[in-house]
Amino acid sequence: MATHTANRRSSFGRDGGLQARMLLTMFLLGLVYVVFVGVLFAVGAAAATIVIVAVVLLLVQFFASDKIALATMGVREVTPAQEPELHGIIERLCVQADLPKPKVGVIETSMPNACAMGRSPKAATVCATRGILELLSPAELEGVMAHELTHVINRDVMVMTLASFFATLASMIAQFALFFGGGFGGGYGRSREEEQDIMLVVLVSVVVYAVSFLLLRALSRYREFAADRGSAVLTGRPSALASALLKISGTMERVPTQDLRRAEGMSAFFILPARTKKSLMNIFADHPPLEQRLAALERLESQLQSAA
């Protein structure tokens, strides 16, 4: 009986659809990357250099990307004595989900937001901004923290980090080829065949970057829906998360522009994007529209009430 209960708890928040999509995304990106490396070899790029650069970047992404991101955002790890309410909420949720308690951090900014970082549940950090701690009620904050812990349960932060590696490498190689390869206009003393090779590398790099970008955006949107569902399962109160999202979105418009600009680079990892104004670029957004998330949470609330 105890084993059954532990297994049921450990499955809280885990989304089978997200797991399948993450696997498919990594497979497709890996396939594109193999083709990319094959093109680099075909045009005579130095194999040893490619392998060394790729391996070093991959290791940095896997082992240090979360630390770099946390430092960039100015996250300060806090103790239970410093933030007792936040620690208490996270500890209760972790017990319920049979999850190791992550490190807890606070970002001293008025922007109301939260995020989770880490390549595994044992190496995770869950963060809240000062703005969100002052804005939300305990129930709403619990909904937000359950959302972030669901990201940890699903390990989607690690997959997003590894997947972004392909886009980063493709972008770097394209810039390298343009800068050192004479660009599109032809370099002095370079043969026509060499110029065609450079053009091919740049073209394939752009295609790899575009494919990576679109796959990452699609995965990022789905993982937010999955984390919202996980929060509803863990807390049993989808309406609390919906209320929190509405408060965060409404307050975001009053946040100083410099705070939003500073956080924009890490927007994909926040519960709501650092930019809330609508534009044509929203079709490439890393978060689903707020209206769709609220509608999904409302449906979950109805399902839970009817099942009670």
mmCIF file of C-alpha atoms in Angstrom:
data_model
loop_
_atom_site.group_PDB
_atom_site.id
_atom_site.type_symbol
_atom_site.label_atom_id
_atom_site.label_comp_id
_atom_site.label_asym_id
_atom_site.label_seq_id
_atom_site.Cartn_x
_atom_site.Cartn_y
_atom_site.Cartn_z
ATOM 1 C CA MET A 1 0.000 0.000 0.000
ATOM 2 C CA ALA A 2 2.809 2.409 0.899
ATOM 3 C CA THR A 3 4.581 1.636 -2.376
ATOM 4 C CA HIS A 4 1.399 2.284 -4.335
ATOM 5 C CA THR A 5 0.958 5.642 -2.595
ATOM 6 C CA ALA A 6 4.587 6.632 -3.288
ATOM 7 C CA ASN A 7 4.215 5.711 -6.964
ATOM 8 C CA ARG A 8 1.005 7.702 -7.210
ATOM 9 C CA ARG A 9 2.661 10.720 -5.612
ATOM 10 C CA SER A 10 5.730 10.560 -7.821
ATOM 11 C CA SER A 11 3.460 10.678 -10.880
ATOM 12 C CA PHE A 12 1.817 13.948 -9.742
ATOM 13 C CA GLY A 13 2.289 16.583 -12.399
ATOM 14 C CA ARG A 14 4.066 14.281 -14.861
ATOM 15 C CA ASP A 15 2.653 14.814 -18.343
ATOM 16 C CA GLY A 16 2.872 11.925 -20.821
ATOM 17 C CA GLY A 17 2.101 14.193 -23.775
ATOM 18 C CA LEU A 18 4.934 16.522 -22.815
ATOM 19 C CA GLN A 19 7.349 13.602 -22.392
ATOM 20 C CA ALA A 20 6.505 12.400 -25.919
ATOM 21 C CA ARG A 21 6.878 15.862 -27.396
ATOM 22 C CA MET A 22 10.239 16.393 -25.682
ATOM 23 C CA LEU A 23 11.487 13.067 -27.050
ATOM 24 C CA LEU A 24 10.280 13.931 -30.558
ATOM 25 C CA THR A 25 11.819 17.403 -30.373
ATOM 26 C CA MET A 26 15.208 16.038 -29.323
ATOM 27 C CA PHE A 27 15.062 13.376 -32.057
ATOM 28 C CA LEU A 28 14.238 15.903 -34.787
ATOM 29 C CA LEU A 29 16.861 18.360 -33.565
ATOM 30 C CA GLY A 30 19.425 15.563 -33.386
ATOM 31 C CA LEU A 31 18.574 14.523 -36.953
ATOM 32 C CA VAL A 32 18.906 18.084 -38.223
ATOM 33 C CA TYR A 33 22.155 18.479 -36.316
ATOM 34 C CA VAL A 34 23.628 15.302 -37.868
ATOM 35 C CA VAL A 35 22.814 16.668 -41.334
ATOM 36 C CA PHE A 36 24.356 19.987 -40.330
ATOM 37 C CA VAL A 37 27.612 18.391 -39.189
ATOM 38 C CA GLY A 38 27.651 16.288 -42.371
ATOM 39 C CA VAL A 39 27.464 19.458 -44.475
ATOM 40 C CA LEU A 40 30.313 21.004 -42.494
ATOM 41 C CA PHE A 41 32.459 17.922 -43.124
ATOM 42 C CA ALA A 42 31.499 17.891 -46.817
ATOM 43 C CA VAL A 43 32.683 21.458 -47.383
ATOM 44 C CA GLY A 44 36.010 20.703 -45.704
ATOM 45 C CA ALA A 45 35.521 22.316 -42.297
ATOM 46 C CA ALA A 46 38.053 21.094 -39.748
ATOM 47 C CA ALA A 47 36.511 18.020 -38.133
ATOM 48 C CA ALA A 48 38.532 18.266 -34.942
ATOM 49 C CA THR A 49 37.558 21.905 -34.419
ATOM 50 C CA ILE A 50 33.863 21.147 -34.953
ATOM 51 C CA VAL A 51 33.880 18.244 -32.515
ATOM 52 C CA ILE A 52 35.816 20.129 -29.817
ATOM 53 C CA VAL A 53 33.643 23.244 -30.036
ATOM 54 C CA ALA A 54 30.426 21.198 -30.050
ATOM 55 C CA VAL A 55 31.446 19.050 -27.072
ATOM 56 C CA VAL A 56 32.636 22.031 -25.004
ATOM 57 C CA LEU A 57 29.464 23.991 -25.692
ATOM 58 C CA LEU A 58 27.288 20.983 -24.914
ATOM 59 C CA LEU A 59 29.043 20.382 -21.583
ATOM 60 C CA VAL A 60 28.726 24.054 -20.656
ATOM 61 C CA GLN A 61 25.027 24.011 -21.566
ATOM 62 C CA PHE A 62 24.358 20.836 -19.594
ATOM 63 C CA PHE A 63 26.354 21.505 -16.424
ATOM 64 C CA ALA A 64 26.584 25.278 -16.138
ATOM 65 C CA SER A 65 23.710 26.859 -18.060
ATOM 66 C CA ASP A 66 21.399 26.961 -15.021
ATOM 67 C CA LYS A 67 24.108 28.545 -12.857
ATOM 68 C CA ILE A 68 24.831 31.127 -15.553
ATOM 69 C CA ALA A 69 21.115 31.879 -15.938
ATOM 70 C CA LEU A 70 20.593 32.233 -12.186
ATOM 71 C CA ALA A 71 23.580 34.573 -11.909
ATOM 72 C CA THR A 72 22.340 36.601 -14.877
ATOM 73 C CA MET A 73 18.927 37.049 -13.277
ATOM 74 C CA GLY A 74 20.458 38.011 -9.937
ATOM 75 C CA VAL A 75 18.951 35.122 -7.986
ATOM 76 C CA ARG A 76 19.811 35.081 -4.262
ATOM 77 C CA GLU A 77 19.383 31.785 -2.439
ATOM 78 C CA VAL A 78 17.301 32.247 0.716
ATOM 79 C CA THR A 79 16.945 30.188 3.891
ATOM 80 C CA PRO A 80 13.719 29.190 5.683
ATOM 81 C CA ALA A 81 14.483 31.852 8.288
ATOM 82 C CA GLN A 82 14.643 34.555 5.599
ATOM 83 C CA GLU A 83 11.543 33.477 3.619
ATOM 84 C CA PRO A 84 9.495 31.154 5.850
ATOM 85 C CA GLU A 85 6.240 31.381 3.861
ATOM 86 C CA LEU A 86 7.892 30.624 0.520
ATOM 87 C CA HIS A 87 9.886 27.726 1.970
ATOM 88 C CA GLY A 88 6.797 26.379 3.726
ATOM 89 C CA ILE A 89 4.747 26.353 0.516
ATOM 90 C CA ILE A 90 7.491 24.637 -1.492
ATOM 91 C CA GLU A 91 8.156 22.081 1.245
ATOM 92 C CA ARG A 92 4.468 21.103 1.486
ATOM 93 C CA LEU A 93 4.194 20.703 -2.284
ATOM 94 C CA CYS A 94 7.378 18.636 -2.454
ATOM 95 C CA VAL A 95 6.098 16.274 0.255
ATOM 96 C CA GLN A 96 2.826 15.883 -1.605
ATOM 97 C CA ALA A 97 4.600 15.197 -4.928
ATOM 98 C CA ASP A 98 7.325 12.990 -3.367
ATOM 99 C CA LEU A 99 9.914 15.374 -4.799
ATOM 100 C CA PRO A 100 13.300 16.375 -3.321
ATOM 101 C CA LYS A 101 13.093 19.923 -2.014
ATOM 102 C CA PRO A 102 14.934 22.228 -4.436
ATOM 103 C CA LYS A 103 17.007 25.256 -3.565
ATOM 104 C CA VAL A 104 14.871 28.339 -3.082
ATOM 105 C CA GLY A 105 15.854 31.694 -4.528
ATOM 106 C CA VAL A 106 14.511 35.244 -4.632
ATOM 107 C CA ILE A 107 15.105 37.868 -7.328
ATOM 108 C CA GLU A 108 15.001 41.396 -5.961
ATOM 109 C CA THR A 109 12.883 43.042 -8.641
ATOM 110 C CA SER A 110 9.411 44.555 -8.677
ATOM 111 C CA MET A 111 8.492 42.431 -11.707
ATOM 112 C CA PRO A 112 6.060 39.735 -10.482
ATOM 113 C CA ASN A 113 7.320 36.413 -11.841
ATOM 114 C CA ALA A 114 8.732 32.992 -11.002
ATOM 115 C CA CYS A 115 10.901 30.360 -12.667
ATOM 116 C CA ALA A 116 12.613 27.002 -12.160
ATOM 117 C CA MET A 117 16.117 26.021 -13.211
ATOM 118 C CA GLY A 118 18.179 22.834 -13.046
ATOM 119 C CA ARG A 119 18.975 19.725 -15.067
ATOM 120 C CA SER A 120 17.335 17.310 -12.605
ATOM 121 C CA PRO A 121 15.031 17.322 -9.547
ATOM 122 C CA LYS A 122 18.069 16.895 -7.279
ATOM 123 C CA ALA A 123 19.830 19.923 -8.783
ATOM 124 C CA ALA A 124 16.858 22.253 -9.174
ATOM 125 C CA THR A 125 16.321 25.816 -8.005
ATOM 126 C CA VAL A 126 12.884 27.396 -7.752
ATOM 127 C CA CYS A 127 12.814 31.194 -7.783
ATOM 128 C CA ALA A 128 10.289 33.906 -7.038
ATOM 129 C CA THR A 129 10.686 37.626 -7.520
ATOM 130 C CA ARG A 130 10.119 40.099 -4.697
ATOM 131 C CA GLY A 131 7.270 41.515 -6.760
ATOM 132 C CA ILE A 132 5.340 38.246 -6.871
ATOM 133 C CA LEU A 133 5.868 37.582 -3.150
ATOM 134 C CA GLU A 134 4.306 40.963 -2.346
ATOM 135 C CA LEU A 135 1.508 40.645 -4.905
ATOM 136 C CA LEU A 136 -0.039 37.210 -4.425
ATOM 137 C CA SER A 137 -2.065 35.615 -1.652
ATOM 138 C CA PRO A 138 -0.718 32.372 -0.096
ATOM 139 C CA ALA A 139 -3.103 30.234 -2.204
ATOM 140 C CA GLU A 140 -2.102 32.026 -5.420
ATOM 141 C CA LEU A 141 1.591 31.751 -4.580
ATOM 142 C CA GLU A 142 1.109 28.036 -3.930
ATOM 143 C CA GLY A 143 -0.417 27.663 -7.408
ATOM 144 C CA VAL A 144 2.568 29.427 -8.986
ATOM 145 C CA MET A 145 5.112 27.359 -7.052
ATOM 146 C CA ALA A 146 3.263 24.143 -7.988
ATOM 147 C CA HIS A 147 3.541 25.254 -11.629
ATOM 148 C CA GLU A 148 7.302 25.690 -11.283
ATOM 149 C CA LEU A 149 7.745 22.380 -9.454
ATOM 150 C CA THR A 150 5.875 20.651 -12.296
ATOM 151 C CA HIS A 151 8.604 21.900 -14.641
ATOM 152 C CA VAL A 152 11.092 20.186 -12.311
ATOM 153 C CA ILE A 153 9.041 16.956 -12.244
ATOM 154 C CA ASN A 154 8.821 16.859 -16.044
ATOM 155 C CA ARG A 155 12.527 17.770 -16.464
ATOM 156 C CA ASP A 156 11.512 20.078 -19.294
ATOM 157 C CA VAL A 157 13.994 22.770 -18.208
ATOM 158 C CA MET A 158 16.846 20.366 -19.017
ATOM 159 C CA VAL A 159 15.333 19.487 -22.391
ATOM 160 C CA MET A 160 14.799 23.156 -23.250
ATOM 161 C CA THR A 161 18.408 23.887 -22.289
ATOM 162 C CA LEU A 162 19.811 21.050 -24.398
ATOM 163 C CA ALA A 163 17.515 21.830 -27.310
ATOM 164 C CA SER A 164 18.614 25.473 -27.347
ATOM 165 C CA PHE A 165 22.175 24.211 -27.792
ATOM 166 C CA PHE A 166 21.458 23.355 -31.439
ATOM 167 C CA ALA A 167 20.163 26.829 -32.231
ATOM 168 C CA THR A 168 23.077 28.455 -30.391
ATOM 169 C CA LEU A 169 25.677 26.410 -32.253
ATOM 170 C CA ALA A 170 24.048 26.982 -35.642
ATOM 171 C CA SER A 171 23.903 30.722 -35.019
ATOM 172 C CA MET A 172 27.539 30.795 -33.921
ATOM 173 C CA ILE A 173 28.770 28.877 -36.983
ATOM 174 C CA ALA A 174 26.738 31.072 -39.346
ATOM 175 C CA GLN A 175 28.271 34.209 -37.831
ATOM 176 C CA PHE A 176 31.725 32.640 -37.927
ATOM 177 C CA ALA A 177 31.322 31.756 -41.618
ATOM 178 C CA LEU A 178 30.127 35.256 -42.504
ATOM 179 C CA PHE A 179 32.805 37.026 -40.472
ATOM 180 C CA PHE A 180 35.781 34.910 -41.465
ATOM 181 C CA GLY A 181 34.500 33.612 -44.770
ATOM 182 C CA GLY A 182 34.201 36.845 -46.638
ATOM 183 C CA GLY A 183 30.436 37.125 -46.399
ATOM 184 C CA PHE A 184 28.266 37.072 -49.489
ATOM 185 C CA GLY A 185 30.356 39.359 -51.565
ATOM 186 C CA GLY A 186 33.362 37.109 -52.102
ATOM 187 C CA GLY A 187 36.718 37.434 -50.396
ATOM 188 C CA TYR A 188 39.995 38.416 -51.971
ATOM 189 C CA GLY A 189 42.031 35.414 -53.169
ATOM 190 C CA ARG A 190 39.212 32.949 -52.567
ATOM 191 C CA SER A 191 38.007 30.621 -55.307
ATOM 192 C CA ARG A 192 34.418 30.455 -56.504
ATOM 193 C CA GLU A 193 34.127 26.938 -55.068
ATOM 194 C CA GLU A 194 35.216 28.138 -51.629
ATOM 195 C CA GLU A 195 32.665 30.934 -51.772
ATOM 196 C CA GLN A 196 29.948 28.427 -52.639
ATOM 197 C CA ASP A 197 30.990 26.280 -49.668
ATOM 198 C CA ILE A 198 30.706 29.294 -47.365
ATOM 199 C CA MET A 199 27.281 30.120 -48.771
ATOM 200 C CA LEU A 200 26.166 26.526 -48.198
ATOM 201 C CA VAL A 201 27.337 26.560 -44.565
ATOM 202 C CA VAL A 202 25.533 29.843 -43.915
ATOM 203 C CA LEU A 203 22.344 28.623 -45.625
ATOM 204 C CA VAL A 204 22.274 25.317 -43.721
ATOM 205 C CA SER A 205 23.051 27.153 -40.453
ATOM 206 C CA VAL A 206 20.084 29.461 -41.027
ATOM 207 C CA VAL A 207 17.804 26.483 -41.750
ATOM 208 C CA VAL A 208 19.017 24.657 -38.620
ATOM 209 C CA TYR A 209 18.461 27.788 -36.529
ATOM 210 C CA ALA A 210 14.955 28.282 -37.969
ATOM 211 C CA VAL A 211 13.951 24.641 -37.360
ATOM 212 C CA SER A 212 15.368 24.766 -33.823
ATOM 213 C CA PHE A 213 13.580 28.053 -33.134
ATOM 214 C CA LEU A 214 10.178 26.753 -34.245
ATOM 215 C CA LEU A 215 10.522 23.416 -32.425
ATOM 216 C CA LEU A 216 11.595 25.185 -29.225
ATOM 217 C CA ARG A 217 8.674 27.622 -29.385
ATOM 218 C CA ALA A 218 6.169 24.799 -29.917
ATOM 219 C CA LEU A 219 7.659 22.776 -27.040
ATOM 220 C CA SER A 220 7.840 25.825 -24.768
ATOM 221 C CA ARG A 221 4.155 26.607 -25.283
ATOM 222 C CA TYR A 222 3.056 23.055 -24.566
ATOM 223 C CA ARG A 223 5.199 22.779 -21.447
ATOM 224 C CA GLU A 224 3.420 25.811 -19.969
ATOM 225 C CA PHE A 225 0.034 24.122 -20.442
ATOM 226 C CA ALA A 226 1.491 20.956 -18.873
ATOM 227 C CA ALA A 227 2.821 22.905 -15.879
ATOM 228 C CA ASP A 228 -0.555 24.602 -15.416
ATOM 229 C CA ARG A 229 -2.220 21.169 -15.362
ATOM 230 C CA GLY A 230 0.401 19.908 -12.926
ATOM 231 C CA SER A 231 -0.297 22.836 -10.615
ATOM 232 C CA ALA A 232 -4.014 22.055 -10.707
ATOM 233 C CA VAL A 233 -3.330 18.414 -9.796
ATOM 234 C CA LEU A 234 -0.914 19.259 -6.966
ATOM 235 C CA THR A 235 -3.028 21.979 -5.345
ATOM 236 C CA GLY A 236 -6.522 20.928 -6.370
ATOM 237 C CA ARG A 237 -7.245 24.626 -7.002
ATOM 238 C CA PRO A 238 -6.868 25.644 -10.670
ATOM 239 C CA SER A 239 -8.735 28.876 -9.851
ATOM 240 C CA ALA A 240 -5.884 29.982 -7.561
ATOM 241 C CA LEU A 241 -3.343 29.741 -10.389
ATOM 242 C CA ALA A 242 -5.759 31.473 -12.777
ATOM 243 C CA SER A 243 -6.159 34.319 -10.293
ATOM 244 C CA ALA A 244 -2.373 34.542 -9.911
ATOM 245 C CA LEU A 245 -1.840 34.696 -13.692
ATOM 246 C CA LEU A 246 -4.392 37.497 -14.004
ATOM 247 C CA LYS A 247 -2.729 39.491 -11.205
ATOM 248 C CA ILE A 248 0.753 38.974 -12.662
ATOM 249 C CA SER A 249 -0.343 39.960 -16.166
ATOM 250 C CA GLY A 250 -2.160 43.068 -14.934
ATOM 251 C CA THR A 251 0.780 44.191 -12.819
ATOM 252 C CA MET A 252 3.412 43.481 -15.499
ATOM 253 C CA GLU A 253 2.306 46.505 -17.505
ATOM 254 C CA ARG A 254 3.288 48.787 -14.612
ATOM 255 C CA VAL A 255 6.761 47.294 -14.177
ATOM 256 C CA PRO A 256 9.635 49.659 -15.122
ATOM 257 C CA THR A 257 10.837 49.078 -18.674
ATOM 258 C CA GLN A 258 14.429 48.477 -17.577
ATOM 259 C CA ASP A 259 13.326 45.575 -15.343
ATOM 260 C CA LEU A 260 11.415 43.947 -18.199
ATOM 261 C CA ARG A 261 14.295 44.451 -20.616
ATOM 262 C CA ARG A 262 16.739 42.880 -18.157
ATOM 263 C CA ALA A 263 14.528 39.790 -17.805
ATOM 264 C CA GLU A 264 13.518 39.480 -21.459
ATOM 265 C CA GLY A 265 16.410 37.189 -22.393
ATOM 266 C CA MET A 266 15.199 34.577 -19.882
ATOM 267 C CA SER A 267 11.513 35.086 -20.667
ATOM 268 C CA ALA A 268 10.955 31.469 -21.787
ATOM 269 C CA PHE A 269 11.701 30.201 -18.267
ATOM 270 C CA PHE A 270 9.277 32.539 -16.437
ATOM 271 C CA ILE A 271 5.661 31.665 -15.674
ATOM 272 C CA LEU A 272 4.621 34.685 -17.768
ATOM 273 C CA PRO A 273 6.747 36.409 -20.421
ATOM 274 C CA ALA A 274 8.511 39.596 -19.432
ATOM 275 C CA ARG A 275 6.745 41.312 -22.319
ATOM 276 C CA THR A 276 2.929 41.343 -22.192
ATOM 277 C CA LYS A 277 2.039 43.766 -25.005
ATOM 278 C CA LYS A 278 0.452 42.136 -28.039
ATOM 279 C CA SER A 279 2.207 42.293 -31.391
ATOM 280 C CA LEU A 280 2.643 40.296 -34.601
ATOM 281 C CA MET A 281 5.660 38.592 -32.975
ATOM 282 C CA ASN A 282 3.277 36.856 -30.557
ATOM 283 C CA ILE A 283 2.827 34.058 -33.116
ATOM 284 C CA PHE A 284 6.448 33.124 -32.284
ATOM 285 C CA ALA A 285 5.998 33.618 -28.526
ATOM 286 C CA ASP A 286 7.433 31.076 -26.095
ATOM 287 C CA HIS A 287 4.248 31.179 -23.967
ATOM 288 C CA PRO A 288 0.674 30.403 -25.040
ATOM 289 C CA PRO A 289 -1.809 33.308 -24.925
ATOM 290 C CA LEU A 290 -3.034 34.040 -21.408
ATOM 291 C CA GLU A 291 -6.652 33.656 -22.532
ATOM 292 C CA GLN A 292 -6.012 30.050 -23.599
ATOM 293 C CA ARG A 293 -4.304 29.206 -20.312
ATOM 294 C CA LEU A 294 -7.174 30.703 -18.293
ATOM 295 C CA ALA A 295 -9.741 28.809 -20.363
ATOM 296 C CA ALA A 296 -7.869 25.524 -19.797
ATOM 297 C CA LEU A 297 -7.706 26.174 -16.047
ATOM 298 C CA GLU A 298 -11.413 26.975 -15.978
ATOM 299 C CA ARG A 299 -12.144 23.618 -17.634
ATOM 300 C CA LEU A 300 -9.967 21.860 -15.067
ATOM 301 C CA GLU A 301 -11.823 23.638 -12.255
ATOM 302 C CA SER A 302 -15.137 22.403 -13.637
ATOM 303 C CA GLN A 303 -13.828 18.847 -13.942
ATOM 304 C CA LEU A 304 -12.565 18.843 -10.363
ATOM 305 C CA GLN A 305 -15.856 20.221 -9.026
ATOM 306 C CA SER A 306 -17.920 17.669 -10.944
ATOM 307 C CA ALA A 307 -15.692 14.843 -9.678
ATOM 308 C CA ALA A 308 -16.011 15.971 -6.052
#
